[in-house]
């Protein structure tokens, strides 16, 4: 993969080759029997992220495909309704996937300098499952949002 | 992959108070540690576990990543342009390496 040393060489083709190879590996049954995170472990992880606060609903908008054809790269957009001022802002958003081998996906940490609490990235989903986002506000309140994503071809691991 | 190539997209200039979008991408296989190689052995985990963005040496955005983050991780977020300065981006690999890149922002 020396091709990647040069900044101009990260082509769309390269990304496709990488994801394609991963999908092929999954198809060929090269994956070990992966233990999935059980429901209790997922709940515990969510509770830990909430830090004992009550999980309220609302304020979070999750932008996710209803059906993800390729579980290796599922786009996720996170947006939390907040003025993002020094006294009232979103501290962190934690993303969980309850059907992956590990429930944790990513945590993003905002500051008032961001202006808006909005971020996007790409994640792996092993199968059809719920994606849960937990947002911690600067005043200590915690919000939760859950979206189900149907996955056609599962991503390798998770 | 011995090295990872970070790429960033930041507007060169912005008006004061404008909220700009910052896009980042880094080439990295993000090996989960769950896959088996052809020899039947588990391929050891090697992912980028942390990403940070600083503006004039102050962290404005960071993210912790787990194996469920896709290969060639993309991260996009926003920032309110208040003054001119330098943005520093850093990606921390499981193997201890740090990949970094920076950009200058001019605020009119």
PDB file of C-alpha atoms in Angstrom:
ATOM      1  CA  UNK A   1       0.000   0.000   0.000  1.00  0.00           C
ATOM      2  CA  UNK A   2       2.838   2.378  -0.704  1.00  0.00           C
ATOM      3  CA  UNK A   3       0.473   4.140  -3.066  1.00  0.00           C
ATOM      4  CA  UNK A   4      -1.119   5.783  -0.085  1.00  0.00           C
ATOM      5  CA  UNK A   5       2.013   7.700   0.838  1.00  0.00           C
ATOM      6  CA  UNK A   6       1.180  10.455  -1.574  1.00  0.00           C
ATOM      7  CA  UNK A   7      -1.802  12.636  -0.646  1.00  0.00           C
ATOM      8  CA  UNK A   8      -3.125  12.760  -4.192  1.00  0.00           C
ATOM      9  CA  UNK A   9      -3.302   9.001  -4.494  1.00  0.00           C
ATOM     10  CA  UNK A  10      -6.210   8.304  -2.151  1.00  0.00           C
ATOM     11  CA  UNK A  11      -8.666   7.762  -4.910  1.00  0.00           C
ATOM     12  CA  UNK A  12     -12.258   6.702  -4.901  1.00  0.00           C
ATOM     13  CA  UNK A  13     -11.068   3.498  -6.489  1.00  0.00           C
ATOM     14  CA  UNK A  14      -8.791   2.851  -3.574  1.00  0.00           C
ATOM     15  CA  UNK A  15     -11.620   3.242  -1.098  1.00  0.00           C
ATOM     16  CA  UNK A  16     -13.758   0.927  -3.182  1.00  0.00           C
ATOM     17  CA  UNK A  17     -11.014  -1.667  -3.365  1.00  0.00           C
ATOM     18  CA  UNK A  18     -10.593  -1.583   0.401  1.00  0.00           C
ATOM     19  CA  UNK A  19     -14.272  -1.920   1.185  1.00  0.00           C
ATOM     20  CA  UNK A  20     -14.664  -4.508  -1.554  1.00  0.00           C
ATOM     21  CA  UNK A  21     -11.893  -6.629  -0.097  1.00  0.00           C
ATOM     22  CA  UNK A  22     -13.482  -6.421   3.320  1.00  0.00           C
ATOM     23  CA  UNK A  23     -16.862  -7.444   1.931  1.00  0.00           C
ATOM     24  CA  UNK A  24     -15.260 -10.336   0.068  1.00  0.00           C
ATOM     25  CA  UNK A  25     -13.611 -11.521   3.264  1.00  0.00           C
ATOM     26  CA  UNK A  26     -16.982 -11.518   4.993  1.00  0.00           C
ATOM     27  CA  UNK A  27     -18.574 -13.396   2.107  1.00  0.00           C
ATOM     28  CA  UNK A  28     -15.883 -16.046   2.087  1.00  0.00           C
ATOM     29  CA  UNK A  29     -16.633 -16.893   5.681  1.00  0.00           C
ATOM     30  CA  UNK A  30     -13.285 -15.741   6.975  1.00  0.00           C
ATOM     31  CA  UNK A  31     -14.898 -14.124   9.954  1.00  0.00           C
ATOM     32  CA  UNK A  32     -14.541 -15.907  13.252  1.00  0.00           C
ATOM     33  CA  UNK A  33     -17.621 -16.620  15.309  1.00  0.00           C
ATOM     34  CA  UNK A  34     -17.956 -13.169  16.805  1.00  0.00           C
ATOM     35  CA  UNK A  35     -19.639 -12.801  20.130  1.00  0.00           C
ATOM     36  CA  UNK A  36     -22.120  -9.952  20.032  1.00  0.00           C
ATOM     37  CA  UNK A  37     -22.477  -7.419  22.773  1.00  0.00           C
ATOM     38  CA  UNK A  38     -25.434  -8.608  24.790  1.00  0.00           C
ATOM     39  CA  UNK A  39     -28.369  -6.393  25.615  1.00  0.00           C
ATOM     40  CA  UNK A  40     -27.313  -5.892  29.238  1.00  0.00           C
ATOM     41  CA  UNK A  41     -23.820  -4.806  28.218  1.00  0.00           C
ATOM     42  CA  UNK A  42     -25.283  -2.280  25.791  1.00  0.00           C
ATOM     43  CA  UNK A  43     -27.635  -0.875  28.423  1.00  0.00           C
ATOM     44  CA  UNK A  44     -24.775  -0.675  30.894  1.00  0.00           C
ATOM     45  CA  UNK A  45     -22.611   1.212  28.392  1.00  0.00           C
ATOM     46  CA  UNK A  46     -25.435   3.666  27.700  1.00  0.00           C
ATOM     47  CA  UNK A  47     -26.073   4.149  31.392  1.00  0.00           C
ATOM     48  CA  UNK A  48     -22.386   4.776  31.993  1.00  0.00           C
ATOM     49  CA  UNK A  49     -22.351   7.403  29.253  1.00  0.00           C
ATOM     50  CA  UNK A  50     -25.350   9.088  30.857  1.00  0.00           C
ATOM     51  CA  UNK A  51     -23.523   9.210  34.178  1.00  0.00           C
ATOM     52  CA  UNK A  52     -26.599   8.498  36.235  1.00  0.00           C
ATOM     53  CA  UNK A  53     -28.729  11.270  34.708  1.00  0.00           C
ATOM     54  CA  UNK A  54     -32.224  10.549  33.425  1.00  0.00           C
ATOM     55  CA  UNK A  55     -32.329   9.929  29.692  1.00  0.00           C
ATOM     56  CA  UNK A  56     -34.697  12.419  28.111  1.00  0.00           C
ATOM     57  CA  UNK A  57     -35.956  12.265  24.562  1.00  0.00           C
ATOM     58  CA  UNK A  58     -35.735  14.943  21.897  1.00  0.00           C
ATOM     59  CA  UNK A  59     -33.156  17.501  20.744  1.00  0.00           C
ATOM     60  CA  UNK A  60     -31.056  14.918  18.865  1.00  0.00           C
ATOM     61  CA  UNK A  61     -31.464  14.377  15.142  1.00  0.00           C
ATOM     62  CA  UNK A  62     -29.789  11.311  13.718  1.00  0.00           C
ATOM     63  CA  UNK A  63     -29.318  11.206   9.995  1.00  0.00           C
ATOM     64  CA  UNK A  64     -29.075   7.562   9.039  1.00  0.00           C
ATOM     65  CA  UNK A  65     -30.174   5.524   6.046  1.00  0.00           C
ATOM     66  CA  UNK A  66     -33.278   3.401   6.642  1.00  0.00           C
ATOM     67  CA  UNK A  67     -31.628   0.614   4.725  1.00  0.00           C
ATOM     68  CA  UNK A  68     -27.856   0.379   4.574  1.00  0.00           C
ATOM     69  CA  UNK A  69     -26.731  -1.795   1.675  1.00  0.00           C
ATOM     70  CA  UNK A  70     -23.159  -2.002   2.855  1.00  0.00           C
ATOM     71  CA  UNK A  71     -22.649  -2.375   6.586  1.00  0.00           C
ATOM     72  CA  UNK A  72     -18.999  -1.453   6.224  1.00  0.00           C
ATOM     73  CA  UNK A  73     -19.662   2.198   5.602  1.00  0.00           C
ATOM     74  CA  UNK A  74     -22.900   3.499   7.000  1.00  0.00           C
ATOM     75  CA  UNK A  75     -23.045   7.299   6.979  1.00  0.00           C
ATOM     76  CA  UNK A  76     -24.245   8.873  10.213  1.00  0.00           C
ATOM     77  CA  UNK A  77     -25.045  12.513  10.767  1.00  0.00           C
ATOM     78  CA  UNK A  78     -25.510  13.761  14.315  1.00  0.00           C
ATOM     79  CA  UNK A  79     -27.156  17.043  15.142  1.00  0.00           C
ATOM     80  CA  UNK A  80     -28.160  18.308  18.560  1.00  0.00           C
ATOM     81  CA  UNK A  81     -30.383  21.314  19.040  1.00  0.00           C
ATOM     82  CA  UNK A  82     -28.348  23.718  21.171  1.00  0.00           C
ATOM     83  CA  UNK A  83     -27.391  27.404  21.121  1.00  0.00           C
ATOM     84  CA  UNK A  84     -23.723  26.370  21.638  1.00  0.00           C
ATOM     85  CA  UNK A  85     -22.851  29.319  23.866  1.00  0.00           C
ATOM     86  CA  UNK A  86     -20.309  29.233  26.683  1.00  0.00           C
ATOM     87  CA  UNK A  87     -23.081  28.676  29.224  1.00  0.00           C
ATOM     88  CA  UNK A  88     -25.251  26.251  27.250  1.00  0.00           C
ATOM     89  CA  UNK A  89     -23.670  23.789  24.866  1.00  0.00           C
ATOM     90  CA  UNK A  90     -23.449  20.118  23.998  1.00  0.00           C
ATOM     91  CA  UNK A  91     -20.461  18.487  25.659  1.00  0.00           C
ATOM     92  CA  UNK A  92     -20.434  15.049  24.096  1.00  0.00           C
ATOM     93  CA  UNK A  93     -22.446  12.710  21.961  1.00  0.00           C
ATOM     94  CA  UNK A  94     -21.845   8.980  22.328  1.00  0.00           C
ATOM     95  CA  UNK A  95     -22.941   6.608  19.592  1.00  0.00           C
ATOM     96  CA  UNK A  96     -23.796   2.970  20.269  1.00  0.00           C
ATOM     97  CA  UNK A  97     -24.857   0.103  18.035  1.00  0.00           C
ATOM     98  CA  UNK A  98     -26.650  -2.671  19.926  1.00  0.00           C
ATOM     99  CA  UNK A  99     -26.014  -5.461  17.414  1.00  0.00           C
ATOM    100  CA  UNK A 100     -22.268  -5.051  16.974  1.00  0.00           C
ATOM    101  CA  UNK A 101     -19.576  -7.094  18.767  1.00  0.00           C
ATOM    102  CA  UNK A 102     -18.778  -3.957  20.762  1.00  0.00           C
ATOM    103  CA  UNK A 103     -21.584  -1.559  21.535  1.00  0.00           C
ATOM    104  CA  UNK A 104     -19.434   1.560  21.396  1.00  0.00           C
ATOM    105  CA  UNK A 105     -19.041   3.195  18.007  1.00  0.00           C
ATOM    106  CA  UNK A 106     -17.651   6.641  18.715  1.00  0.00           C
ATOM    107  CA  UNK A 107     -17.887   9.641  21.000  1.00  0.00           C
ATOM    108  CA  UNK A 108     -17.648  13.177  19.737  1.00  0.00           C
ATOM    109  CA  UNK A 109     -16.780  16.044  22.065  1.00  0.00           C
ATOM    110  CA  UNK A 110     -17.953  19.521  21.189  1.00  0.00           C
ATOM    111  CA  UNK A 111     -17.012  22.933  22.547  1.00  0.00           C
ATOM    112  CA  UNK A 112     -18.831  26.270  22.234  1.00  0.00           C
ATOM    113  CA  UNK A 113     -16.295  27.146  19.483  1.00  0.00           C
ATOM    114  CA  UNK A 114     -18.088  24.764  17.157  1.00  0.00           C
ATOM    115  CA  UNK A 115     -21.049  27.081  16.722  1.00  0.00           C
ATOM    116  CA  UNK A 116     -23.362  24.164  16.001  1.00  0.00           C
ATOM    117  CA  UNK A 117     -23.441  20.676  17.480  1.00  0.00           C
ATOM    118  CA  UNK A 118     -23.309  18.879  14.193  1.00  0.00           C
ATOM    119  CA  UNK A 119     -20.952  16.171  12.999  1.00  0.00           C
ATOM    120  CA  UNK A 120     -20.886  13.352  10.517  1.00  0.00           C
ATOM    121  CA  UNK A 121     -18.853  10.215  10.033  1.00  0.00           C
ATOM    122  CA  UNK A 122     -19.107   6.645   8.767  1.00  0.00           C
ATOM    123  CA  UNK A 123     -19.484   3.482  10.798  1.00  0.00           C
ATOM    124  CA  UNK A 124     -19.664  -0.282  10.539  1.00  0.00           C
ATOM    125  CA  UNK A 125     -22.849  -2.157  11.327  1.00  0.00           C
ATOM    126  CA  UNK A 126     -22.764  -5.919  11.491  1.00  0.00           C
ATOM    127  CA  UNK A 127     -26.473  -6.522  10.974  1.00  0.00           C
ATOM    128  CA  UNK A 128     -29.853  -4.846  11.227  1.00  0.00           C
ATOM    129  CA  UNK A 129     -29.900  -3.093  14.583  1.00  0.00           C
ATOM    130  CA  UNK A 130     -30.584   0.022  16.606  1.00  0.00           C
ATOM    131  CA  UNK A 131     -28.198   2.924  16.591  1.00  0.00           C
ATOM    132  CA  UNK A 132     -28.388   4.889  19.825  1.00  0.00           C
ATOM    133  CA  UNK A 133     -27.027   8.369  20.414  1.00  0.00           C
ATOM    134  CA  UNK A 134     -26.640   9.786  23.909  1.00  0.00           C
ATOM    135  CA  UNK A 135     -25.994  13.526  24.190  1.00  0.00           C
ATOM    136  CA  UNK A 136     -24.585  15.168  27.313  1.00  0.00           C
ATOM    137  CA  UNK A 137     -25.350  18.836  27.739  1.00  0.00           C
ATOM    138  CA  UNK A 138     -23.247  21.338  29.664  1.00  0.00           C
ATOM    139  CA  UNK A 139     -26.016  21.684  32.275  1.00  0.00           C
ATOM    140  CA  UNK A 140     -25.824  17.963  33.056  1.00  0.00           C
ATOM    141  CA  UNK A 141     -28.987  16.872  31.262  1.00  0.00           C
ATOM    142  CA  UNK A 142     -28.772  13.854  28.983  1.00  0.00           C
ATOM    143  CA  UNK A 143     -30.797  13.062  25.883  1.00  0.00           C
ATOM    144  CA  UNK A 144     -31.195   9.875  23.911  1.00  0.00           C
ATOM    145  CA  UNK A 145     -32.302   9.048  20.405  1.00  0.00           C
ATOM    146  CA  UNK A 146     -32.642   5.626  18.781  1.00  0.00           C
ATOM    147  CA  UNK A 147     -32.880   4.815  15.085  1.00  0.00           C
ATOM    148  CA  UNK A 148     -33.152   1.380  13.529  1.00  0.00           C
ATOM    149  CA  UNK A 149     -31.018   0.692  10.493  1.00  0.00           C
ATOM    150  CA  UNK A 150     -31.635  -2.300   8.252  1.00  0.00           C
ATOM    151  CA  UNK A 151     -28.385  -3.734   6.969  1.00  0.00           C
ATOM    152  CA  UNK A 152     -28.271  -5.776   3.759  1.00  0.00           C
ATOM    153  CA  UNK A 153     -24.614  -6.852   3.848  1.00  0.00           C
ATOM    154  CA  UNK A 154     -23.044  -6.727   7.288  1.00  0.00           C
ATOM    155  CA  UNK A 155     -19.805  -4.923   7.966  1.00  0.00           C
ATOM    156  CA  UNK A 156     -16.775  -6.867   9.127  1.00  0.00           C
ATOM    157  CA  UNK A 157     -16.699  -6.909  12.872  1.00  0.00           C
ATOM    158  CA  UNK A 158     -17.730  -3.728  14.513  1.00  0.00           C
TER     159      UNK A 158
ATOM    160  CA  UNK B   1      -0.222   0.080   6.378  1.00  0.00           C
ATOM    161  CA  UNK B   2       2.871   1.790   7.519  1.00  0.00           C
ATOM    162  CA  UNK B   3       1.576   5.260   7.030  1.00  0.00           C
ATOM    163  CA  UNK B   4      -1.740   6.980   6.871  1.00  0.00           C
ATOM    164  CA  UNK B   5      -2.498   9.959   4.708  1.00  0.00           C
ATOM    165  CA  UNK B   6      -4.671  12.621   6.277  1.00  0.00           C
ATOM    166  CA  UNK B   7      -6.674  14.981   4.119  1.00  0.00           C
ATOM    167  CA  UNK B   8      -8.578  18.023   5.305  1.00  0.00           C
ATOM    168  CA  UNK B   9     -10.938  20.482   3.728  1.00  0.00           C
ATOM    169  CA  UNK B  10     -11.143  23.879   5.419  1.00  0.00           C
ATOM    170  CA  UNK B  11     -12.224  27.104   3.739  1.00  0.00           C
ATOM    171  CA  UNK B  12      -9.242  29.464   3.338  1.00  0.00           C
ATOM    172  CA  UNK B  13     -11.179  32.452   4.498  1.00  0.00           C
ATOM    173  CA  UNK B  14     -14.389  33.197   6.314  1.00  0.00           C
ATOM    174  CA  UNK B  15     -16.293  36.223   7.510  1.00  0.00           C
ATOM    175  CA  UNK B  16     -16.401  36.920  11.234  1.00  0.00           C
ATOM    176  CA  UNK B  17     -19.156  34.950  12.939  1.00  0.00           C
ATOM    177  CA  UNK B  18     -19.650  32.595  10.031  1.00  0.00           C
ATOM    178  CA  UNK B  19     -20.023  28.909  10.835  1.00  0.00           C
ATOM    179  CA  UNK B  20     -17.707  26.918   8.603  1.00  0.00           C
ATOM    180  CA  UNK B  21     -17.664  23.211   7.913  1.00  0.00           C
ATOM    181  CA  UNK B  22     -14.445  21.279   8.374  1.00  0.00           C
ATOM    182  CA  UNK B  23     -14.100  17.938   6.646  1.00  0.00           C
ATOM    183  CA  UNK B  24     -11.370  15.428   7.368  1.00  0.00           C
ATOM    184  CA  UNK B  25     -10.490  12.061   5.930  1.00  0.00           C
ATOM    185  CA  UNK B  26      -7.579   9.770   6.651  1.00  0.00           C
ATOM    186  CA  UNK B  27      -6.585   6.626   4.819  1.00  0.00           C
ATOM    187  CA  UNK B  28      -6.425   3.864   7.387  1.00  0.00           C
ATOM    188  CA  UNK B  29      -7.649   0.290   7.336  1.00  0.00           C
ATOM    189  CA  UNK B  30      -9.081   0.499  10.899  1.00  0.00           C
ATOM    190  CA  UNK B  31      -8.425  -3.191  11.561  1.00  0.00           C
ATOM    191  CA  UNK B  32     -11.039  -4.316  14.080  1.00  0.00           C
ATOM    192  CA  UNK B  33      -9.148  -7.169  15.708  1.00  0.00           C
ATOM    193  CA  UNK B  34     -12.120  -9.432  14.980  1.00  0.00           C
ATOM    194  CA  UNK B  35     -11.192 -10.662  11.534  1.00  0.00           C
ATOM    195  CA  UNK B  36      -9.171 -13.761  10.746  1.00  0.00           C
ATOM    196  CA  UNK B  37      -6.453 -13.773   8.135  1.00  0.00           C
ATOM    197  CA  UNK B  38      -5.892 -16.507   5.554  1.00  0.00           C
ATOM    198  CA  UNK B  39      -3.802 -18.427   8.087  1.00  0.00           C
ATOM    199  CA  UNK B  40      -6.746 -18.627  10.463  1.00  0.00           C
ATOM    200  CA  UNK B  41      -5.148 -16.340  12.999  1.00  0.00           C
ATOM    201  CA  UNK B  42      -6.899 -13.226  14.211  1.00  0.00           C
ATOM    202  CA  UNK B  43      -5.514 -10.077  12.647  1.00  0.00           C
ATOM    203  CA  UNK B  44      -4.545  -7.828  15.576  1.00  0.00           C
ATOM    204  CA  UNK B  45      -6.542  -4.691  16.144  1.00  0.00           C
ATOM    205  CA  UNK B  46      -5.063  -1.491  14.798  1.00  0.00           C
ATOM    206  CA  UNK B  47      -7.307   1.510  14.638  1.00  0.00           C
ATOM    207  CA  UNK B  48      -7.084   5.230  15.070  1.00  0.00           C
ATOM    208  CA  UNK B  49      -8.574   5.655  18.528  1.00  0.00           C
ATOM    209  CA  UNK B  50      -8.618   9.406  18.887  1.00  0.00           C
ATOM    210  CA  UNK B  51      -8.999  12.439  16.684  1.00  0.00           C
ATOM    211  CA  UNK B  52      -8.519  16.012  17.838  1.00  0.00           C
ATOM    212  CA  UNK B  53      -8.785  19.410  16.236  1.00  0.00           C
ATOM    213  CA  UNK B  54      -7.248  22.488  17.851  1.00  0.00           C
ATOM    214  CA  UNK B  55      -7.560  26.110  16.908  1.00  0.00           C
ATOM    215  CA  UNK B  56      -4.642  28.289  18.031  1.00  0.00           C
ATOM    216  CA  UNK B  57      -3.550  25.506  20.406  1.00  0.00           C
ATOM    217  CA  UNK B  58      -6.935  25.118  22.051  1.00  0.00           C
ATOM    218  CA  UNK B  59      -8.890  21.919  21.461  1.00  0.00           C
ATOM    219  CA  UNK B  60     -12.203  22.774  19.828  1.00  0.00           C
ATOM    220  CA  UNK B  61     -13.344  19.314  18.803  1.00  0.00           C
ATOM    221  CA  UNK B  62     -12.301  15.758  19.549  1.00  0.00           C
ATOM    222  CA  UNK B  63     -13.617  12.289  18.992  1.00  0.00           C
ATOM    223  CA  UNK B  64     -12.933   8.836  20.448  1.00  0.00           C
ATOM    224  CA  UNK B  65     -13.161   6.036  17.959  1.00  0.00           C
ATOM    225  CA  UNK B  66     -13.887   2.353  18.454  1.00  0.00           C
ATOM    226  CA  UNK B  67     -13.474  -0.515  15.969  1.00  0.00           C
ATOM    227  CA  UNK B  68     -16.966   0.197  14.613  1.00  0.00           C
ATOM    228  CA  UNK B  69     -15.665   3.288  12.837  1.00  0.00           C
ATOM    229  CA  UNK B  70     -15.292   2.528   9.129  1.00  0.00           C
ATOM    230  CA  UNK B  71     -11.999   2.147   7.298  1.00  0.00           C
ATOM    231  CA  UNK B  72     -10.631   5.440   5.959  1.00  0.00           C
ATOM    232  CA  UNK B  73     -12.453   7.355   8.676  1.00  0.00           C
ATOM    233  CA  UNK B  74     -14.213  10.538   7.749  1.00  0.00           C
ATOM    234  CA  UNK B  75     -15.045  13.188  10.298  1.00  0.00           C
ATOM    235  CA  UNK B  76     -16.812  16.391   9.565  1.00  0.00           C
ATOM    236  CA  UNK B  77     -17.825  19.086  12.023  1.00  0.00           C
ATOM    237  CA  UNK B  78     -18.250  22.837  12.289  1.00  0.00           C
ATOM    238  CA  UNK B  79     -16.572  25.835  13.795  1.00  0.00           C
ATOM    239  CA  UNK B  80     -17.548  29.438  14.358  1.00  0.00           C
ATOM    240  CA  UNK B  81     -14.982  31.712  12.705  1.00  0.00           C
ATOM    241  CA  UNK B  82     -14.032  34.404  15.209  1.00  0.00           C
ATOM    242  CA  UNK B  83     -10.424  35.234  14.356  1.00  0.00           C
ATOM    243  CA  UNK B  84      -7.647  34.220  12.007  1.00  0.00           C
ATOM    244  CA  UNK B  85      -5.466  31.389  13.152  1.00  0.00           C
ATOM    245  CA  UNK B  86      -4.144  27.925  12.652  1.00  0.00           C
ATOM    246  CA  UNK B  87      -6.086  24.692  12.841  1.00  0.00           C
ATOM    247  CA  UNK B  88      -4.159  21.592  13.897  1.00  0.00           C
ATOM    248  CA  UNK B  89      -5.528  18.129  13.340  1.00  0.00           C
ATOM    249  CA  UNK B  90      -4.172  14.980  14.967  1.00  0.00           C
ATOM    250  CA  UNK B  91      -5.076  11.325  14.589  1.00  0.00           C
ATOM    251  CA  UNK B  92      -3.754   8.896  17.213  1.00  0.00           C
ATOM    252  CA  UNK B  93      -3.064   5.346  16.110  1.00  0.00           C
ATOM    253  CA  UNK B  94      -3.186   2.242  18.366  1.00  0.00           C
ATOM    254  CA  UNK B  95       0.491   1.679  17.515  1.00  0.00           C
ATOM    255  CA  UNK B  96       1.451   4.970  19.161  1.00  0.00           C
ATOM    256  CA  UNK B  97       1.911   6.924  15.958  1.00  0.00           C
ATOM    257  CA  UNK B  98       0.271  10.305  15.527  1.00  0.00           C
ATOM    258  CA  UNK B  99      -0.632  11.609  12.108  1.00  0.00           C
ATOM    259  CA  UNK B 100      -1.094  15.332  11.864  1.00  0.00           C
ATOM    260  CA  UNK B 101      -1.991  18.069   9.466  1.00  0.00           C
ATOM    261  CA  UNK B 102      -2.701  21.765   9.820  1.00  0.00           C
ATOM    262  CA  UNK B 103      -4.423  24.554   7.942  1.00  0.00           C
ATOM    263  CA  UNK B 104      -4.575  28.327   8.165  1.00  0.00           C
ATOM    264  CA  UNK B 105      -7.832  30.163   8.376  1.00  0.00           C
ATOM    265  CA  UNK B 106      -8.171  33.846   7.564  1.00  0.00           C
ATOM    266  CA  UNK B 107     -11.113  35.628   9.092  1.00  0.00           C
ATOM    267  CA  UNK B 108     -12.026  38.943   7.540  1.00  0.00           C
TER     268      UNK B 108
END
